[in-house]
PDB file of C-alpha atoms in Angstrom:
ATOM      1  CA  LYS A   1     -65.038 289.097-131.474  1.00 53.00           C
ATOM      2  CA  LYS A   2     -63.099 289.140-128.210  1.00 55.00           C
ATOM      3  CA  CYS A   3     -64.567 285.765-127.243  1.00 51.00           C
ATOM      4  CA  LEU A   4     -63.580 284.286-130.599  1.00 53.00           C
ATOM      5  CA  VAL A   5     -60.071 285.656-130.262  1.00 57.00           C
ATOM      6  CA  VAL A   6     -59.724 283.925-126.886  1.00 52.00           C
ATOM      7  CA  VAL A   7     -60.928 280.614-128.356  1.00 52.00           C
ATOM      8  CA  LEU A   8     -58.471 280.843-131.219  1.00 54.00           C
ATOM      9  CA  CYS A   9     -55.573 281.870-128.990  1.00 55.00           C
ATOM     10  CA  ILE A  10     -56.167 278.742-126.922  1.00 49.00           C
ATOM     11  CA  ALA A  11     -56.115 276.689-130.106  1.00 51.00           C
ATOM     12  CA  LEU A  12     -52.902 278.297-131.297  1.00 48.00           C
ATOM     13  CA  THR A  13     -51.148 277.347-128.060  1.00 46.00           C
ATOM     14  CA  VAL A  14     -51.579 273.704-129.059  1.00 45.00           C
ATOM     15  CA  GLY A  15     -48.679 274.252-131.452  1.00 43.00           C
ATOM     16  CA  SER A  16     -47.379 275.858-134.580  1.00 45.00           C
ATOM     17  CA  GLY A  17     -44.848 274.794-137.181  1.00 49.00           C
ATOM     18  CA  VAL A  18     -41.277 275.163-135.966  1.00 49.00           C
ATOM     19  CA  THR A  19     -38.305 274.227-138.131  1.00 52.00           C
ATOM     20  CA  MET A  20     -34.635 275.128-138.175  1.00 50.00           C
ATOM     21  CA  ALA A  21     -33.093 278.097-139.983  1.00 46.00           C
ATOM     22  CA  TYR A  22     -29.356 277.768-140.442  1.00 49.00           C
ATOM     23  CA  ALA A  23     -26.825 280.438-139.551  1.00 46.00           C
ATOM     24  CA  ASP A  24     -23.943 281.260-141.854  1.00 48.00           C
ATOM     25  CA  ASP A  25     -21.654 278.930-139.845  1.00 47.00           C
ATOM     26  CA  GLY A  26     -23.886 275.923-140.573  1.00 48.00           C
ATOM     27  CA  GLU A  27     -25.086 275.447-137.008  1.00 51.00           C
ATOM     28  CA  ASP A  28     -28.784 274.819-136.387  1.00 58.00           C
ATOM     29  CA  ALA A  29     -29.230 276.931-133.241  1.00 74.00           C
ATOM     30  CA  ASN A  30     -31.670 279.305-134.933  1.00 83.00           C
ATOM     31  CA  GLN A  31     -35.349 278.547-135.424  1.00 89.00           C
ATOM     32  CA  LYS A  32     -38.083 279.230-137.945  1.00 91.00           C
ATOM     33  CA  GLU A  33     -41.729 279.461-136.956  1.00 92.00           C
ATOM     34  CA  GLU A  34     -44.385 279.394-139.683  1.00 91.00           C
ATOM     35  CA  THR A  35     -48.110 280.122-139.668  1.00 90.00           C
ATOM     36  CA  VAL A  36     -50.328 279.520-142.698  1.00 91.00           C
ATOM     37  CA  TYR A  37     -53.482 281.592-143.209  1.00 91.00           C
ATOM     38  CA  VAL A  38     -56.142 280.428-145.667  1.00 92.00           C
ATOM     39  CA  LEU A  39     -58.832 282.821-146.862  1.00 92.00           C
ATOM     40  CA  ALA A  40     -61.834 280.726-147.870  1.00 93.00           C
ATOM     41  CA  GLU A  41     -65.189 281.183-149.553  1.00 94.00           C
ATOM     42  CA  SER A  42     -68.488 280.469-147.790  1.00 93.00           C
ATOM     43  CA  ASP A  43     -68.384 276.871-149.084  1.00 94.00           C
ATOM     44  CA  GLY A  44     -64.866 276.327-147.714  1.00 94.00           C
ATOM     45  CA  SER A  45     -63.060 276.490-151.061  1.00 93.00           C
ATOM     46  CA  VAL A  46     -59.654 278.168-150.972  1.00 93.00           C
ATOM     47  CA  GLN A  47     -59.477 281.786-152.091  1.00 92.00           C
ATOM     48  CA  LYS A  48     -55.901 282.627-151.105  1.00 91.00           C
ATOM     49  CA  ILE A  49     -53.053 281.205-149.002  1.00 92.00           C
ATOM     50  CA  ILE A  50     -50.829 283.595-147.035  1.00 91.00           C
ATOM     51  CA  VAL A  51     -47.775 282.383-145.119  1.00 93.00           C
ATOM     52  CA  ILE A  52     -46.054 284.309-142.306  1.00 93.00           C
ATOM     53  CA  ASP A  53     -42.534 283.200-141.337  1.00 94.00           C
ATOM     54  CA  TRP A  54     -40.478 284.251-138.334  1.00 94.00           C
ATOM     55  CA  LEU A  55     -36.763 283.493-138.504  1.00 94.00           C
ATOM     56  CA  LYS A  56     -35.515 283.565-134.915  1.00 93.00           C
ATOM     57  CA  ASN A  57     -31.911 284.714-135.030  1.00 92.00           C
ATOM     58  CA  LEU A  58     -30.959 283.297-131.634  1.00 91.00           C
ATOM     59  CA  THR A  59     -27.233 283.358-132.443  1.00 90.00           C
ATOM     60  CA  GLY A  60     -27.207 286.962-133.705  1.00 91.00           C
ATOM     61  CA  SER A  61     -25.900 285.832-137.103  1.00 91.00           C
ATOM     62  CA  GLN A  62     -25.202 288.343-139.854  1.00 92.00           C
ATOM     63  CA  SER A  63     -26.869 286.095-142.445  1.00 91.00           C
ATOM     64  CA  LEU A  64     -29.493 283.370-142.267  1.00 91.00           C
ATOM     65  CA  TYR A  65     -30.090 280.559-144.742  1.00 91.00           C
ATOM     66  CA  ASP A  66     -33.768 279.760-145.230  1.00 91.00           C
ATOM     67  CA  LYS A  67     -35.460 277.132-147.377  1.00 90.00           C
ATOM     68  CA  SER A  68     -38.766 278.398-148.752  1.00 89.00           C
ATOM     69  CA  ALA A  69     -41.024 277.815-151.757  1.00 88.00           C
ATOM     70  CA  LEU A  70     -42.970 281.035-151.200  1.00 90.00           C
ATOM     71  CA  THR A  71     -43.405 283.708-153.851  1.00 89.00           C
ATOM     72  CA  ASP A  72     -44.033 287.455-153.537  1.00 91.00           C
ATOM     73  CA  ILE A  73     -41.897 287.550-150.374  1.00 92.00           C
ATOM     74  CA  GLU A  74     -42.187 290.770-148.363  1.00 93.00           C
ATOM     75  CA  ASN A  75     -40.155 291.775-145.301  1.00 95.00           C
ATOM     76  CA  LEU A  76     -42.691 292.781-142.659  1.00 94.00           C
ATOM     77  CA  LYS A  77     -40.550 294.443-140.003  1.00 91.00           C
ATOM     78  CA  GLY A  78     -37.450 295.857-141.603  1.00 88.00           C
ATOM     79  CA  ASP A  79     -35.496 296.537-144.767  1.00 90.00           C
ATOM     80  CA  GLU A  80     -33.206 293.484-144.629  1.00 90.00           C
ATOM     81  CA  GLU A  81     -32.953 291.837-148.043  1.00 90.00           C
ATOM     82  CA  CYS A  82     -32.609 288.260-149.210  1.00 89.00           C
ATOM     83  CA  LYS A  83     -31.058 286.694-152.287  1.00 88.00           C
ATOM     84  CA  ASN A  84     -31.835 283.386-153.950  1.00 86.00           C
ATOM     85  CA  GLU A  85     -29.575 280.420-153.225  1.00 81.00           C
ATOM     86  CA  GLY A  86     -30.434 277.418-155.372  1.00 76.00           C
ATOM     87  CA  LYS A  87     -33.944 276.316-156.280  1.00 78.00           C
ATOM     88  CA  SER A  88     -35.734 277.084-153.013  1.00 81.00           C
ATOM     89  CA  GLY A  89     -33.009 278.463-150.768  1.00 87.00           C
ATOM     90  CA  LYS A  90     -32.677 282.079-149.674  1.00 89.00           C
ATOM     91  CA  ILE A  91     -30.012 283.926-147.741  1.00 91.00           C
ATOM     92  CA  TRP A  92     -31.194 286.834-145.596  1.00 93.00           C
ATOM     93  CA  ASN A  93     -28.888 289.711-144.703  1.00 92.00           C
ATOM     94  CA  ALA A  94     -30.096 289.520-141.095  1.00 92.00           C
ATOM     95  CA  GLU A  95     -27.512 291.802-139.461  1.00 91.00           C
ATOM     96  CA  GLY A  96     -28.052 289.993-136.165  1.00 92.00           C
ATOM     97  CA  LYS A  97     -31.818 290.541-136.146  1.00 93.00           C
ATOM     98  CA  ASP A  98     -34.893 288.340-136.385  1.00 94.00           C
ATOM     99  CA  ILE A  99     -36.603 288.287-139.787  1.00 94.00           C
ATOM    100  CA  TYR A 100     -40.363 288.459-140.247  1.00 96.00           C
ATOM    101  CA  TYR A 101     -41.636 287.979-143.770  1.00 95.00           C
ATOM    102  CA  ARG A 102     -44.788 287.162-145.684  1.00 95.00           C
ATOM    103  CA  GLY A 103     -45.307 285.246-148.897  1.00 93.00           C
ATOM    104  CA  SER A 104     -47.874 283.312-150.892  1.00 91.00           C
ATOM    105  CA  ILE A 105     -48.018 279.801-152.301  1.00 89.00           C
ATOM    106  CA  LYS A 106     -50.255 277.615-154.456  1.00 87.00           C
ATOM    107  CA  LYS A 107     -50.190 274.170-152.926  1.00 87.00           C
ATOM    108  CA  GLU A 108     -52.594 271.505-151.709  1.00 89.00           C
ATOM    109  CA  LEU A 109     -53.389 272.066-148.061  1.00 91.00           C
ATOM    110  CA  PRO A 110     -52.915 269.279-145.504  1.00 92.00           C
ATOM    111  CA  ILE A 111     -56.631 269.596-144.705  1.00 93.00           C
ATOM    112  CA  ASN A 112     -59.533 270.413-147.010  1.00 94.00           C
ATOM    113  CA  MET A 113     -62.692 271.940-145.571  1.00 95.00           C
ATOM    114  CA  GLU A 114     -66.151 271.806-147.125  1.00 96.00           C
ATOM    115  CA  ILE A 115     -69.036 273.821-145.658  1.00 96.00           C
ATOM    116  CA  SER A 116     -72.656 272.940-146.418  1.00 97.00           C
ATOM    117  CA  TYR A 117     -75.945 274.508-145.321  1.00 97.00           C
ATOM    118  CA  LYS A 118     -79.504 273.321-144.703  1.00 97.00           C
ATOM    119  CA  LEU A 119     -82.721 275.230-144.019  1.00 97.00           C
ATOM    120  CA  ASP A 120     -85.450 273.178-142.357  1.00 97.00           C
ATOM    121  CA  GLY A 121     -83.664 269.981-143.393  1.00 96.00           C
ATOM    122  CA  LYS A 122     -83.191 270.898-147.059  1.00 97.00           C
ATOM    123  CA  ASP A 123     -79.877 271.749-148.738  1.00 97.00           C
ATOM    124  CA  ILE A 124     -79.475 275.414-149.613  1.00 97.00           C
ATOM    125  CA  GLU A 125     -76.706 277.573-151.053  1.00 95.00           C
ATOM    126  CA  PRO A 126     -75.281 280.139-148.599  1.00 92.00           C
ATOM    127  CA  GLU A 127     -76.171 283.128-150.766  1.00 92.00           C
ATOM    128  CA  GLU A 128     -79.785 281.908-150.919  1.00 95.00           C
ATOM    129  CA  LEU A 129     -79.915 281.523-147.136  1.00 95.00           C
ATOM    130  CA  VAL A 130     -79.345 285.208-146.369  1.00 94.00           C
ATOM    131  CA  GLY A 131     -82.464 286.822-144.885  1.00 95.00           C
ATOM    132  CA  LYS A 132     -84.405 283.564-144.473  1.00 96.00           C
ATOM    133  CA  SER A 133     -85.768 282.166-141.188  1.00 97.00           C
ATOM    134  CA  GLY A 134     -86.145 278.637-139.835  1.00 97.00           C
ATOM    135  CA  GLU A 135     -83.928 275.859-138.506  1.00 98.00           C
ATOM    136  CA  VAL A 136     -80.461 276.199-140.011  1.00 97.00           C
ATOM    137  CA  THR A 137     -77.714 273.578-140.041  1.00 97.00           C
ATOM    138  CA  ILE A 138     -74.137 274.490-140.933  1.00 97.00           C
ATOM    139  CA  ARG A 139     -71.799 271.537-141.393  1.00 97.00           C
ATOM    140  CA  PHE A 140     -68.005 271.676-141.649  1.00 97.00           C
ATOM    141  CA  ASP A 141     -66.475 268.526-143.171  1.00 97.00           C
ATOM    142  CA  TYR A 142     -62.692 268.113-142.973  1.00 96.00           C
ATOM    143  CA  GLU A 143     -60.586 265.856-145.202  1.00 95.00           C
ATOM    144  CA  ASN A 144     -57.090 264.896-144.065  1.00 94.00           C
ATOM    145  CA  ASN A 145     -54.666 264.815-147.019  1.00 94.00           C
ATOM    146  CA  LEU A 146     -51.466 263.942-145.125  1.00 92.00           C
ATOM    147  CA  TYR A 147     -50.681 260.278-144.663  1.00 90.00           C
ATOM    148  CA  GLU A 148     -47.901 257.702-144.905  1.00 91.00           C
ATOM    149  CA  MET A 149     -48.023 254.057-145.956  1.00 92.00           C
ATOM    150  CA  ALA A 150     -46.670 251.998-143.062  1.00 88.00           C
ATOM    151  CA  LYS A 151     -46.316 248.336-142.109  1.00 87.00           C
ATOM    152  CA  VAL A 152     -48.805 247.441-139.363  1.00 82.00           C
ATOM    153  CA  GLY A 153     -49.122 243.817-138.248  1.00 82.00           C
ATOM    154  CA  GLY A 154     -47.527 242.588-141.458  1.00 86.00           C
ATOM    155  CA  ARG A 155     -49.855 244.630-143.679  1.00 88.00           C
ATOM    156  CA  THR A 156     -49.374 247.953-145.439  1.00 89.00           C
ATOM    157  CA  GLU A 157     -51.774 250.515-143.971  1.00 87.00           C
ATOM    158  CA  LYS A 158     -52.518 254.158-144.682  1.00 88.00           C
ATOM    159  CA  ILE A 159     -51.684 256.131-141.528  1.00 90.00           C
ATOM    160  CA  TYR A 160     -52.921 259.737-141.381  1.00 91.00           C
ATOM    161  CA  VAL A 161     -50.930 262.497-139.728  1.00 91.00           C
ATOM    162  CA  PRO A 162     -52.978 263.376-136.613  1.00 90.00           C
ATOM    163  CA  PHE A 163     -54.663 266.767-136.707  1.00 91.00           C
ATOM    164  CA  ALA A 164     -57.033 268.460-134.281  1.00 92.00           C
ATOM    165  CA  VAL A 165     -59.241 271.005-136.069  1.00 94.00           C
ATOM    166  CA  LEU A 166     -61.120 273.718-134.178  1.00 93.00           C
ATOM    167  CA  THR A 167     -63.795 275.854-135.838  1.00 94.00           C
ATOM    168  CA  GLY A 168     -65.184 278.880-134.013  1.00 92.00           C
ATOM    169  CA  MET A 169     -67.817 281.510-134.683  1.00 93.00           C
ATOM    170  CA  VAL A 170     -69.696 284.265-132.870  1.00 92.00           C
ATOM    171  CA  MET A 171     -73.486 284.421-133.400  1.00 93.00           C
ATOM    172  CA  ASP A 172     -75.771 287.380-132.690  1.00 94.00           C
ATOM    173  CA  ASN A 173     -78.549 286.353-130.283  1.00 95.00           C
ATOM    174  CA  ASP A 174     -81.008 288.593-132.156  1.00 95.00           C
ATOM    175  CA  VAL A 175     -80.537 286.288-135.145  1.00 95.00           C
ATOM    176  CA  PHE A 176     -79.615 282.892-133.659  1.00 96.00           C
ATOM    177  CA  SER A 177     -81.261 280.994-130.790  1.00 96.00           C
ATOM    178  CA  ASN A 178     -81.208 277.422-129.443  1.00 96.00           C
ATOM    179  CA  VAL A 179     -77.685 276.953-130.780  1.00 96.00           C
ATOM    180  CA  GLU A 180     -76.152 273.468-130.577  1.00 96.00           C
ATOM    181  CA  VAL A 181     -72.870 272.003-131.812  1.00 95.00           C
ATOM    182  CA  SER A 182     -72.182 268.332-132.521  1.00 93.00           C
ATOM    183  CA  SER A 183     -68.770 268.094-130.842  1.00 90.00           C
ATOM    184  CA  GLY A 184     -67.716 271.157-128.942  1.00 91.00           C
ATOM    185  CA  LYS A 185     -68.870 273.934-126.658  1.00 92.00           C
ATOM    186  CA  VAL A 186     -71.522 276.674-126.808  1.00 94.00           C
ATOM    187  CA  ILE A 187     -71.157 279.753-124.576  1.00 92.00           C
ATOM    188  CA  ASN A 188     -73.866 282.449-124.354  1.00 92.00           C
ATOM    189  CA  ASP A 189     -73.161 285.834-122.731  1.00 89.00           C
ATOM    190  CA  GLY A 190     -76.676 287.191-123.254  1.00 89.00           C
ATOM    191  CA  GLU A 191     -75.873 289.143-126.406  1.00 91.00           C
ATOM    192  CA  ARG A 192     -73.791 286.693-128.406  1.00 91.00           C
ATOM    193  CA  THR A 193     -73.297 282.962-128.629  1.00 94.00           C
ATOM    194  CA  VAL A 194     -69.754 281.670-129.048  1.00 92.00           C
ATOM    195  CA  VAL A 195     -69.468 278.260-130.722  1.00 94.00           C
ATOM    196  CA  ALA A 196     -66.287 276.183-130.778  1.00 92.00           C
ATOM    197  CA  GLY A 197     -66.363 272.737-132.381  1.00 94.00           C
ATOM    198  CA  MET A 198     -63.522 270.234-132.674  1.00 94.00           C
ATOM    199  CA  ALA A 199     -62.833 267.381-135.096  1.00 94.00           C
ATOM    200  CA  LEU A 200     -60.056 264.812-135.553  1.00 93.00           C
ATOM    201  CA  PRO A 201     -60.031 263.958-139.277  1.00 93.00           C
ATOM    202  CA  GLY A 202     -58.375 260.645-140.118  1.00 90.00           C
ATOM    203  CA  LEU A 203     -57.933 259.457-136.529  1.00 89.00           C
ATOM    204  CA  ALA A 204     -60.857 257.004-136.606  1.00 87.00           C
ATOM    205  CA  ASP A 205     -59.326 255.381-139.710  1.00 86.00           C
ATOM    206  CA  ASN A 206     -55.927 255.165-137.989  1.00 83.00           C
ATOM    207  CA  LEU A 207     -57.394 253.377-134.986  1.00 85.00           C
ATOM    208  CA  ASN A 208     -59.897 251.373-137.047  1.00 81.00           C
ATOM    209  CA  VAL A 209     -62.722 252.040-134.577  1.00 78.00           C
ATOM    210  CA  ASP A 210     -66.465 252.195-135.169  1.00 76.00           C
ATOM    211  CA  SER A 211     -68.287 255.407-134.261  1.00 69.00           C
ATOM    212  CA  SER A 212     -70.596 253.403-132.004  1.00 70.00           C
ATOM    213  CA  ASP A 213     -67.598 252.351-129.899  1.00 75.00           C
ATOM    214  CA  LEU A 214     -65.691 255.636-129.800  1.00 79.00           C
ATOM    215  CA  GLU A 215     -66.696 258.959-131.341  1.00 82.00           C
ATOM    216  CA  LEU A 216     -63.802 260.548-133.239  1.00 88.00           C
ATOM    217  CA  PRO A 217     -65.605 263.049-135.486  1.00 91.00           C
ATOM    218  CA  ASP A 218     -64.243 264.321-138.797  1.00 92.00           C
ATOM    219  CA  TYR A 219     -66.857 267.082-138.993  1.00 95.00           C
ATOM    220  CA  VAL A 220     -68.503 269.816-136.913  1.00 96.00           C
ATOM    221  CA  GLU A 221     -72.221 270.509-137.249  1.00 97.00           C
ATOM    222  CA  VAL A 222     -73.940 273.596-135.853  1.00 97.00           C
ATOM    223  CA  THR A 223     -77.742 273.891-135.661  1.00 97.00           C
ATOM    224  CA  ALA A 224     -79.824 276.887-134.607  1.00 97.00           C
ATOM    225  CA  ASP A 225     -83.208 278.550-134.965  1.00 97.00           C
ATOM    226  CA  VAL A 226     -82.660 281.611-137.117  1.00 96.00           C
ATOM    227  CA  ASP A 227     -84.564 284.848-137.662  1.00 96.00           C
ATOM    228  CA  LYS A 228     -83.454 286.492-140.937  1.00 95.00           C
ATOM    229  CA  PHE A 229     -80.156 284.675-141.403  1.00 95.00           C
ATOM    230  CA  GLU A 230     -76.953 286.654-141.616  1.00 92.00           C
ATOM    231  CA  MET A 231     -73.458 285.407-140.913  1.00 84.00           C
ATOM    232  CA  THR A 232     -70.095 286.887-140.027  1.00 79.00           C
ATOM    233  CA  ASN A 233     -66.760 285.145-140.434  1.00 86.00           C
ATOM    234  CA  THR A 234     -65.945 281.710-139.120  1.00 91.00           C
ATOM    235  CA  VAL A 235     -62.380 280.850-138.147  1.00 91.00           C
ATOM    236  CA  THR A 236     -60.799 277.398-138.271  1.00 93.00           C
ATOM    237  CA  VAL A 237     -57.475 276.460-136.675  1.00 91.00           C
ATOM    238  CA  ALA A 238     -55.684 273.159-137.356  1.00 90.00           C
TER     239      ALA A 238
END
């Protein structure tokens, strides 16, 4: 778990969403940082979306205006309250403090993830795989949903927003051996194997390159010899 945390912390340093939260005087000196957590099923389908927002009150303002479409908003670190302002606006009674809050949303994600499994080369459902032995392949396919239509060389082209996607997992060496990953790194400490794979969904289409010329994968595939398959969580950071 510690190894996986390190891998994910490195990924998070690549960047997170930062936008502006406005003070009551209309200036944009304050900032808003947002992280989106997606709880997914074993096939990658979305179970729940949780959003954590941090309003950085750099100016010490008494109130902060925030634009948010979240529901079920909960203040995580205080008792400051907010009131609705228009359709998606909210005004927080910040009292000079930062605001940390959580909410939920039902919205299409910028990236879809589909996870598929094979045992000895044959497709298998994850619940059927538990307890079985053989060569297992776990494949993570990512679909980029964010794009713009732009003029390129006189033609209208679909240009995807560039994303780097990192998927990590920790495997018990008593269960998994001979672990390989298609595009990433495998680290073995003798007891566990840490796998981190990276993909760049949509980038190959943007650059219009063939995989034989330059490999820009939109999936991560992990293969291993398995003795009585069991799996803990996998974590993906975009």
